[in-house]
Amino acid sequence: RGNNNEARLKRHEKQKLIKKMNKDKPGRVKIIHFVRNPFEMVLSNYLYHSQDPTPENWVHDDDPCQELYEDGESLASHVLMTLVSGLRMNNQPMESLLENLSNITNMCHGLYQSNQSTKNKTFYEHLRFLNEWDGLRL
């Protein structure tokens, strides 16, 4: 997840850079924004965080099912826009939004530290030792 203040600062710096570029060369700045396929992102995330050794230390400490983070952010704040856009694309009622969020949380709790053999395992250990399907879902 990273530091939210750091992410905001990076966004702010990017915005300042774009404004400066446009001011220096008005009408000549071109920006290309790439959007990755969400399924490819999930697979990439899983492979990246489950490699040995892992390049990210937080996978040894964080709870992937945590709904409220220390910085005041929440699981909902990270996935809400994705869920809303999915509802709009599929012409689903907004009432199903809370149900979708609840389903994601329930699935996570059903996979993470959910039985006697995994109750003391880290997120990283889950990614390494769950079958691939469950690792991807977690």
Coordinates of N, CA, C and O in Angstrom, one line a residue:
R1 N 0.8 -1.2 0.0 CA 0.0 0.0 0.0 C 0.9 1.3 0.0 O 0.5 2.2 -0.7
G2 N 1.9 1.3 0.8 CA 2.8 2.5 0.8 C 2.2 3.6 1.6 O 1.1 3.5 2.2
N3 N 3.0 4.6 1.7 CA 2.6 5.8 2.5 C 1.7 6.7 1.7 O 2.0 7.1 0.6
N4 N 0.4 6.9 2.2 CA -0.5 7.7 1.4 C -0.1 9.2 1.2 O -0.3 9.7 0.2
N5 N 0.6 9.8 2.2 CA 1.1 11.1 2.1 C 2.1 11.2 1.0 O 2.2 12.1 0.2
E6 N 3.0 10.2 0.9 CA 4.0 10.1 -0.1 C 3.3 10.0 -1.5 O 3.8 10.7 -2.4
A7 N 2.3 9.2 -1.6 CA 1.6 9.1 -2.9 C 0.9 10.4 -3.3 O 1.0 10.8 -4.5
R8 N 0.3 11.1 -2.3 CA -0.2 12.5 -2.6 C 0.8 13.4 -3.1 O 0.6 14.2 -4.0
L9 N 2.0 13.4 -2.4 CA 3.1 14.3 -2.8 C 3.5 14.0 -4.2 O 3.7 14.9 -5.0
K10 N 3.6 12.7 -4.5 CA 4.0 12.3 -5.9 C 3.0 12.8 -6.9 O 3.4 13.4 -8.0
R11 N 1.7 12.7 -6.6 CA 0.7 13.2 -7.5 C 0.8 14.7 -7.7 O 0.7 15.2 -8.8
H12 N 1.0 15.4 -6.6 CA 1.2 16.9 -6.6 C 2.4 17.3 -7.4 O 2.3 18.2 -8.2
E13 N 3.5 16.6 -7.3 CA 4.7 16.9 -8.0 C 4.5 16.6 -9.5 O 4.9 17.4 -10.4
K14 N 3.7 15.6 -9.9 CA 3.4 15.2 -11.3 C 2.5 16.3 -11.9 O 2.8 16.8 -13.0
Q15 N 1.6 16.8 -11.1 CA 0.7 17.8 -11.6 C 1.5 19.1 -11.8 O 1.2 19.8 -12.8
K16 N 2.4 19.5 -10.9 CA 3.2 20.7 -11.1 C 4.1 20.5 -12.3 O 4.2 21.5 -13.1
L17 N 4.6 19.4 -12.5 CA 5.5 19.1 -13.7 C 4.7 19.3 -15.0 O 5.1 19.9 -16.0
I18 N 3.5 18.7 -15.0 CA 2.6 18.8 -16.2 C 2.3 20.3 -16.5 O 2.3 20.7 -17.7
K19 N 1.9 21.0 -15.5 CA 1.6 22.4 -15.7 C 2.8 23.2 -16.2 O 2.6 24.0 -17.1
K20 N 4.0 22.9 -15.6 CA 5.2 23.6 -16.1 C 5.5 23.3 -17.5 O 5.8 24.2 -18.3
M21 N 5.3 22.0 -17.9 CA 5.6 21.6 -19.3 C 4.7 22.3 -20.2 O 5.1 22.8 -21.3
N22 N 3.4 22.4 -19.9 CA 2.4 23.0 -20.7 C 2.6 24.5 -20.8 O 2.4 25.1 -21.8
K23 N 3.1 25.1 -19.7 CA 3.4 26.6 -19.7 C 4.6 26.9 -20.6 O 4.6 27.8 -21.3
D24 N 5.6 26.0 -20.5 CA 6.8 26.2 -21.3 C 6.6 26.0 -22.8 O 7.2 26.7 -23.6
K25 N 5.7 25.1 -23.1 CA 5.5 24.8 -24.5 C 4.0 24.6 -24.8 O 3.5 23.5 -25.0
P26 N 3.2 25.7 -24.7 CA 1.7 25.5 -24.8 C 1.3 24.8 -26.1 O 1.8 25.2 -27.1
G27 N 0.4 23.9 -25.9 CA -0.2 23.2 -27.0 C 0.7 22.2 -27.6 O 0.4 21.5 -28.6
R28 N 1.9 22.0 -27.1 CA 2.9 21.1 -27.7 C 3.2 19.9 -26.8 O 4.0 19.0 -27.1
V29 N 2.5 19.9 -25.6 CA 2.8 18.8 -24.7 C 1.7 17.7 -25.0 O 0.6 17.9 -25.1
K30 N 2.2 16.4 -25.1 CA 1.4 15.3 -25.3 C 1.6 14.3 -24.2 O 2.8 14.0 -23.8
I31 N 0.5 13.8 -23.6 CA 0.6 12.9 -22.5 C -0.1 11.6 -22.9 O -1.2 11.6 -23.4
I32 N 0.6 10.5 -22.7 CA 0.0 9.2 -23.0 C -0.2 8.5 -21.6 O 0.7 8.4 -20.8
H33 N -1.5 8.1 -21.4 CA -1.8 7.4 -20.1 C -2.1 5.9 -20.4 O -3.1 5.7 -21.2
F34 N -1.4 5.0 -19.9 CA -1.6 3.6 -20.1 C -2.4 3.0 -19.0 O -2.2 3.3 -17.8
V35 N -3.4 2.2 -19.3 CA -4.2 1.5 -18.3 C -4.0 0.0 -18.5 O -4.2 -0.5 -19.6
R36 N -3.6 -0.6 -17.4 CA -3.4 -2.1 -17.5 C -4.7 -2.8 -17.3 O -5.6 -2.4 -16.6
N37 N -4.7 -4.0 -17.9 CA -5.8 -4.9 -17.7 C -5.8 -5.4 -16.3 O -4.8 -5.8 -15.7
P38 N -7.0 -5.2 -15.6 CA -7.0 -5.5 -14.1 C -6.6 -7.0 -13.8 O -6.0 -7.3 -12.8
F39 N -7.0 -7.9 -14.7 CA -6.6 -9.3 -14.5 C -5.1 -9.5 -14.6 O -4.5 -10.2 -13.8
E40 N -4.5 -8.8 -15.5 CA -3.0 -8.9 -15.6 C -2.4 -8.2 -14.4 O -1.3 -8.7 -13.9
M41 N -3.0 -7.2 -13.9 CA -2.4 -6.5 -12.7 C -2.5 -7.4 -11.5 O -1.5 -7.5 -10.7
V42 N -3.6 -8.2 -11.3 CA -3.7 -9.1 -10.2 C -2.6 -10.2 -10.3 O -1.9 -10.5 -9.3
L43 N -2.5 -10.7 -11.5 CA -1.5 -11.8 -11.7 C 0.0 -11.2 -11.4 O 0.8 -11.8 -10.7
S44 N 0.2 -10.0 -11.9 CA 1.5 -9.4 -11.7 C 1.8 -9.1 -10.2 O 2.9 -9.4 -9.7
N45 N 0.8 -8.6 -9.6 CA 0.9 -8.4 -8.1 C 1.2 -9.7 -7.4 O 2.1 -9.7 -6.5
Y46 N 0.5 -10.7 -7.7 CA 0.7 -12.0 -7.0 C 2.1 -12.5 -7.2 O 2.8 -12.9 -6.3
L47 N 2.5 -12.5 -8.5 CA 3.9 -13.0 -8.8 C 4.9 -12.2 -8.1 O 5.9 -12.7 -7.6
Y48 N 4.8 -10.9 -8.2 CA 5.8 -10.0 -7.6 C 5.9 -10.1 -6.1 O 7.0 -10.3 -5.6
H49 N 4.7 -10.2 -5.4 CA 4.8 -10.2 -3.9 C 5.1 -11.6 -3.4 O 5.5 -11.8 -2.2
S50 N 4.9 -12.7 -4.2 CA 5.2 -14.0 -3.7 C 6.6 -14.5 -4.1 O 6.9 -15.7 -3.7
Q51 N 7.4 -13.7 -4.8 CA 8.7 -14.2 -5.2 C 9.6 -14.4 -4.0 O 9.4 -13.7 -2.9
D52 N 10.6 -15.2 -4.1 CA 11.5 -15.4 -3.0 C 12.9 -15.0 -3.4 O 13.5 -15.6 -4.3
P53 N 13.5 -14.0 -2.7 CA 12.9 -13.3 -1.6 C 12.0 -12.2 -2.1 O 12.1 -11.8 -3.3
T54 N 11.0 -11.8 -1.3 CA 10.1 -10.8 -1.7 C 10.8 -9.4 -1.7 O 11.6 -9.1 -0.8
P55 N 10.5 -8.6 -2.7 CA 11.1 -7.2 -2.7 C 10.3 -6.2 -1.8 O 10.8 -5.1 -1.6
E56 N 9.3 -6.7 -1.2 CA 8.5 -5.8 -0.3 C 8.4 -6.3 1.1 O 8.0 -7.4 1.3
N57 N 8.9 -5.5 2.1 CA 8.9 -6.0 3.5 C 7.5 -6.0 4.1 O 7.2 -6.8 5.0
W58 N 6.6 -5.1 3.6 CA 5.3 -5.0 4.3 C 4.5 -6.3 4.2 O 3.6 -6.5 5.0
V59 N 4.8 -7.2 3.3 CA 4.0 -8.5 3.2 C 4.3 -9.4 4.3 O 3.5 -10.3 4.6
H60 N 5.3 -9.1 5.2 CA 5.6 -9.8 6.4 C 4.8 -9.3 7.6 O 4.7 -10.0 8.6
D61 N 4.3 -8.1 7.5 CA 3.6 -7.5 8.6 C 2.2 -7.1 8.4 O 1.4 -7.1 9.4
D62 N 1.8 -6.8 7.2 CA 0.4 -6.2 7.0 C -0.6 -7.4 6.9 O -0.4 -8.5 6.5
D63 N -1.8 -7.0 7.3 CA -3.0 -7.9 7.2 C -3.7 -7.5 5.9 O -4.3 -6.4 5.8
P64 N -3.8 -8.3 4.9 CA -4.4 -7.9 3.6 C -5.9 -7.7 3.7 O -6.5 -7.1 2.9
C65 N -6.5 -8.2 4.8 CA -8.0 -8.0 5.0 C -8.3 -6.9 5.9 O -9.5 -6.6 6.2
Q66 N -7.3 -6.1 6.3 CA -7.6 -4.9 7.2 C -8.5 -4.0 6.4 O -8.2 -3.6 5.3
E67 N -9.5 -3.5 7.1 CA -10.5 -2.7 6.5 C -10.2 -1.2 6.7 O -10.6 -0.3 5.9
L68 N -9.6 -0.9 7.9 CA -9.3 0.5 8.2 C -7.8 0.6 8.5 O -7.2 -0.2 9.3
Y69 N -7.1 1.5 7.7 CA -5.7 1.6 7.8 C -5.3 2.7 8.8 O -6.0 3.6 9.1
E70 N -4.0 2.6 9.3 CA -3.5 3.6 10.3 C -3.5 5.0 9.8 O -3.7 5.9 10.6
D71 N -3.4 5.2 8.5 CA -3.3 6.6 7.9 C -4.7 7.2 7.7 O -4.8 8.2 7.1
G72 N -5.8 6.5 8.1 CA -7.1 7.0 8.0 C -7.8 6.5 6.7 O -9.0 6.7 6.5
E73 N -7.1 5.9 5.8 CA -7.6 5.3 4.6 C -8.4 4.1 4.9 O -8.2 3.5 6.0
S74 N -9.1 3.6 4.0 CA -9.9 2.3 4.2 C -9.8 1.5 3.0 O -9.5 1.9 1.9
L75 N -10.2 0.2 3.2 CA -10.3 -0.7 2.0 C -11.3 -0.1 1.0 O -11.0 -0.1 -0.2
A76 N -12.4 0.4 1.5 CA -13.4 1.0 0.6 C -12.8 2.1 -0.2 O -13.1 2.3 -1.4
S77 N -12.0 3.0 0.4 CA -11.4 4.1 -0.3 C -10.5 3.7 -1.4 O -10.3 4.4 -2.4
H78 N -9.9 2.5 -1.3 CA -9.0 2.0 -2.4 C -9.8 1.2 -3.5 O -9.3 1.2 -4.6
V79 N -10.9 0.7 -3.2 CA -11.6 -0.1 -4.2 C -12.9 0.4 -4.7 O -13.5 0.0 -5.6
L80 N -13.4 1.4 -4.0 CA -14.7 2.0 -4.2 C -14.9 2.4 -5.7 O -15.9 2.1 -6.3
M81 N -14.0 3.2 -6.2 CA -14.2 3.7 -7.6 C -14.2 2.6 -8.6 O -14.9 2.6 -9.6
T82 N -13.4 1.6 -8.4 CA -13.3 0.4 -9.3 C -14.7 -0.3 -9.3 O -15.2 -0.6 -10.3
L83 N -15.2 -0.5 -8.1 CA -16.5 -1.1 -7.9 C -17.6 -0.3 -8.6 O -18.5 -0.8 -9.3
V84 N -17.6 1.0 -8.3 CA -18.6 1.9 -8.9 C -18.6 1.9 -10.4 O -19.6 1.7 -11.1
S85 N -17.4 1.9 -11.0 CA -17.3 1.9 -12.5 C -17.7 0.6 -13.0 O -18.4 0.5 -14.1
G86 N -17.5 -0.5 -12.3 CA -18.0 -1.8 -12.7 C -19.5 -1.9 -12.7 O -20.1 -2.5 -13.6
L87 N -20.1 -1.3 -11.7 CA -21.5 -1.3 -11.6 C -22.1 -0.5 -12.8 O -23.1 -0.9 -13.4
R88 N -21.5 0.6 -13.1 CA -22.0 1.5 -14.2 C -21.9 0.7 -15.5 O -22.8 0.8 -16.3
M89 N -20.8 0.1 -15.7 CA -20.6 -0.6 -17.0 C -21.6 -1.7 -17.2 O -22.0 -2.0 -18.3
N90 N -21.9 -2.4 -16.1 CA -22.8 -3.5 -16.2 C -24.3 -3.2 -15.8 O -25.1 -4.1 -15.7
N91 N -24.6 -1.9 -15.7 CA -25.9 -1.4 -15.4 C -26.5 -2.0 -14.2 O -27.7 -2.4 -14.2
Q92 N -25.7 -2.2 -13.2 CA -26.2 -2.8 -11.9 C -26.6 -1.7 -11.0 O -26.0 -0.6 -11.0
P93 N -27.5 -1.9 -10.1 CA -27.9 -0.9 -9.1 C -26.8 -0.6 -8.1 O -26.0 -1.5 -7.8
M94 N -26.8 0.6 -7.6 CA -25.7 1.0 -6.6 C -25.8 0.2 -5.3 O -24.9 0.1 -4.6
E95 N -27.0 -0.4 -5.0 CA -27.2 -1.1 -3.8 C -26.2 -2.3 -3.8 O -25.8 -2.8 -2.7
S96 N -25.9 -2.8 -5.0 CA -25.0 -4.0 -5.0 C -23.6 -3.6 -4.6 O -22.7 -4.5 -4.4
L97 N -23.2 -2.3 -4.6 CA -21.9 -1.9 -4.2 C -21.5 -2.4 -2.8 O -20.4 -3.0 -2.7
L98 N -22.3 -2.2 -1.8 CA -22.0 -2.6 -0.5 C -21.9 -4.2 -0.4 O -21.0 -4.7 0.3
E99 N -22.7 -4.8 -1.2 CA -22.7 -6.3 -1.2 C -21.3 -6.7 -1.8 O -20.7 -7.7 -1.3
N100 N -20.9 -6.1 -2.9 CA -19.6 -6.4 -3.6 C -18.5 -6.2 -2.6 O -17.6 -7.0 -2.5
L101 N -18.5 -5.1 -1.9 CA -17.4 -4.8 -1.0 C -17.4 -5.8 0.2 O -16.3 -6.3 0.6
S102 N -18.6 -6.2 0.6 CA -18.7 -7.2 1.7 C -18.2 -8.5 1.2 O -17.5 -9.3 1.9
N103 N -18.5 -8.9 0.0 CA -18.0 -10.1 -0.6 C -16.5 -10.2 -0.7 O -15.9 -11.2 -0.4
I104 N -15.9 -9.1 -1.1 CA -14.4 -9.0 -1.2 C -13.8 -9.2 0.2 O -12.9 -10.0 0.4
T105 N -14.4 -8.5 1.2 CA -13.9 -8.7 2.6 C -14.1 -10.1 3.1 O -13.2 -10.7 3.7
N106 N -15.2 -10.6 2.9 CA -15.5 -12.0 3.4 C -14.6 -13.0 2.7 O -14.1 -14.0 3.3
M107 N -14.3 -12.9 1.4 CA -13.4 -13.8 0.7 C -12.0 -13.7 1.3 O -11.4 -14.7 1.6
C108 N -11.6 -12.5 1.6 CA -10.3 -12.3 2.2 C -10.2 -13.0 3.5 O -9.3 -13.7 3.8
H109 N -11.2 -12.7 4.4 CA -11.2 -13.3 5.7 C -11.3 -14.9 5.6 O -10.8 -15.6 6.5
G110 N -11.9 -15.4 4.6 CA -12.1 -16.8 4.4 C -10.8 -17.5 4.0 O -10.6 -18.7 4.2
L111 N -9.8 -16.7 3.5 CA -8.5 -17.2 3.0 C -7.4 -16.9 3.9 O -6.4 -17.7 4.0
Y112 N -7.4 -15.8 4.6 CA -6.3 -15.3 5.4 C -6.4 -15.7 6.9 O -7.4 -15.4 7.6
Q113 N -5.5 -16.5 7.4 CA -5.4 -17.0 8.8 C -6.8 -17.6 9.2 O -7.2 -17.3 10.3
S114 N -7.3 -18.3 8.3 CA -8.7 -18.8 8.5 C -8.8 -20.2 9.1 O -9.9 -20.7 9.5
N115 N -7.7 -20.9 9.3 CA -7.7 -22.2 10.0 C -6.5 -22.4 10.9 O -5.6 -21.5 10.9
Q116 N -6.5 -23.5 11.6 CA -5.5 -23.7 12.6 C -4.0 -23.7 12.0 O -3.1 -23.1 12.6
S117 N -3.9 -24.2 10.8 CA -2.5 -24.3 10.2 C -2.0 -22.9 9.7 O -0.8 -22.7 9.5
T118 N -2.9 -22.0 9.5 CA -2.5 -20.7 8.9 C -2.7 -19.5 9.8 O -2.4 -18.4 9.5
K119 N -3.2 -19.7 11.0 CA -3.6 -18.6 11.9 C -2.5 -17.7 12.3 O -2.7 -16.6 12.6
N120 N -1.2 -18.2 12.2 CA -0.1 -17.4 12.6 C 0.8 -17.1 11.4 O 1.9 -16.6 11.6
K121 N 0.4 -17.4 10.2 CA 1.2 -17.2 9.0 C 1.0 -15.7 8.5 O 0.0 -15.1 8.7
T122 N 2.1 -15.2 7.9 CA 2.0 -13.9 7.3 C 1.4 -13.9 6.0 O 1.2 -14.9 5.4
F123 N 1.0 -12.7 5.5 CA 0.5 -12.6 4.1 C 1.5 -13.2 3.1 O 1.0 -14.0 2.2
Y124 N 2.7 -12.9 3.3 CA 3.7 -13.5 2.4 C 3.7 -15.0 2.4 O 3.7 -15.7 1.4
E125 N 3.6 -15.6 3.6 CA 3.6 -17.1 3.7 C 2.3 -17.6 3.1 O 2.4 -18.7 2.4
H126 N 1.3 -16.9 3.2 CA 0.0 -17.3 2.5 C 0.2 -17.3 1.0 O -0.1 -18.3 0.3
L127 N 0.8 -16.2 0.4 CA 1.1 -16.1 -1.0 C 2.0 -17.3 -1.5 O 1.8 -17.8 -2.6
R128 N 2.9 -17.6 -0.7 CA 3.9 -18.7 -1.1 C 3.3 -20.1 -1.0 O 3.7 -20.9 -1.8
F129 N 2.4 -20.3 -0.1 CA 2.0 -21.7 0.2 C 0.5 -22.0 -0.1 O 0.2 -23.2 -0.1
L130 N -0.3 -21.0 -0.3 CA -1.7 -21.3 -0.8 C -1.6 -21.8 -2.3 O -0.6 -21.5 -3.0
N131 N -2.6 -22.5 -2.7 CA -2.6 -22.9 -4.1 C -2.7 -21.6 -4.9 O -3.1 -20.6 -4.4
E132 N -2.3 -21.6 -6.2 CA -2.3 -20.4 -7.0 C -3.6 -19.7 -7.0 O -3.7 -18.5 -7.0
W133 N -4.7 -20.4 -7.1 CA -6.1 -19.8 -7.2 C -6.4 -19.0 -6.0 O -6.8 -17.9 -6.1
D134 N -6.1 -19.6 -4.8 CA -6.4 -18.9 -3.6 C -5.4 -17.8 -3.4 O -5.8 -16.7 -2.9
G135 N -4.2 -18.0 -3.7 CA -3.2 -16.9 -3.7 C -3.6 -15.7 -4.5 O -3.5 -14.5 -4.0
L136 N -4.1 -15.9 -5.7 CA -4.5 -14.8 -6.5 C -5.7 -14.1 -5.9 O -5.8 -12.9 -5.9
R137 N -6.7 -14.9 -5.4 CA -7.9 -14.3 -4.8 C -7.5 -13.5 -3.5 O -8.1 -12.5 -3.2
L138 N -6.5 -13.9 -2.8 CA -6.1 -13.2 -1.6 C -5.5 -11.9 -1.9 O -5.7 -10.9 -1.4

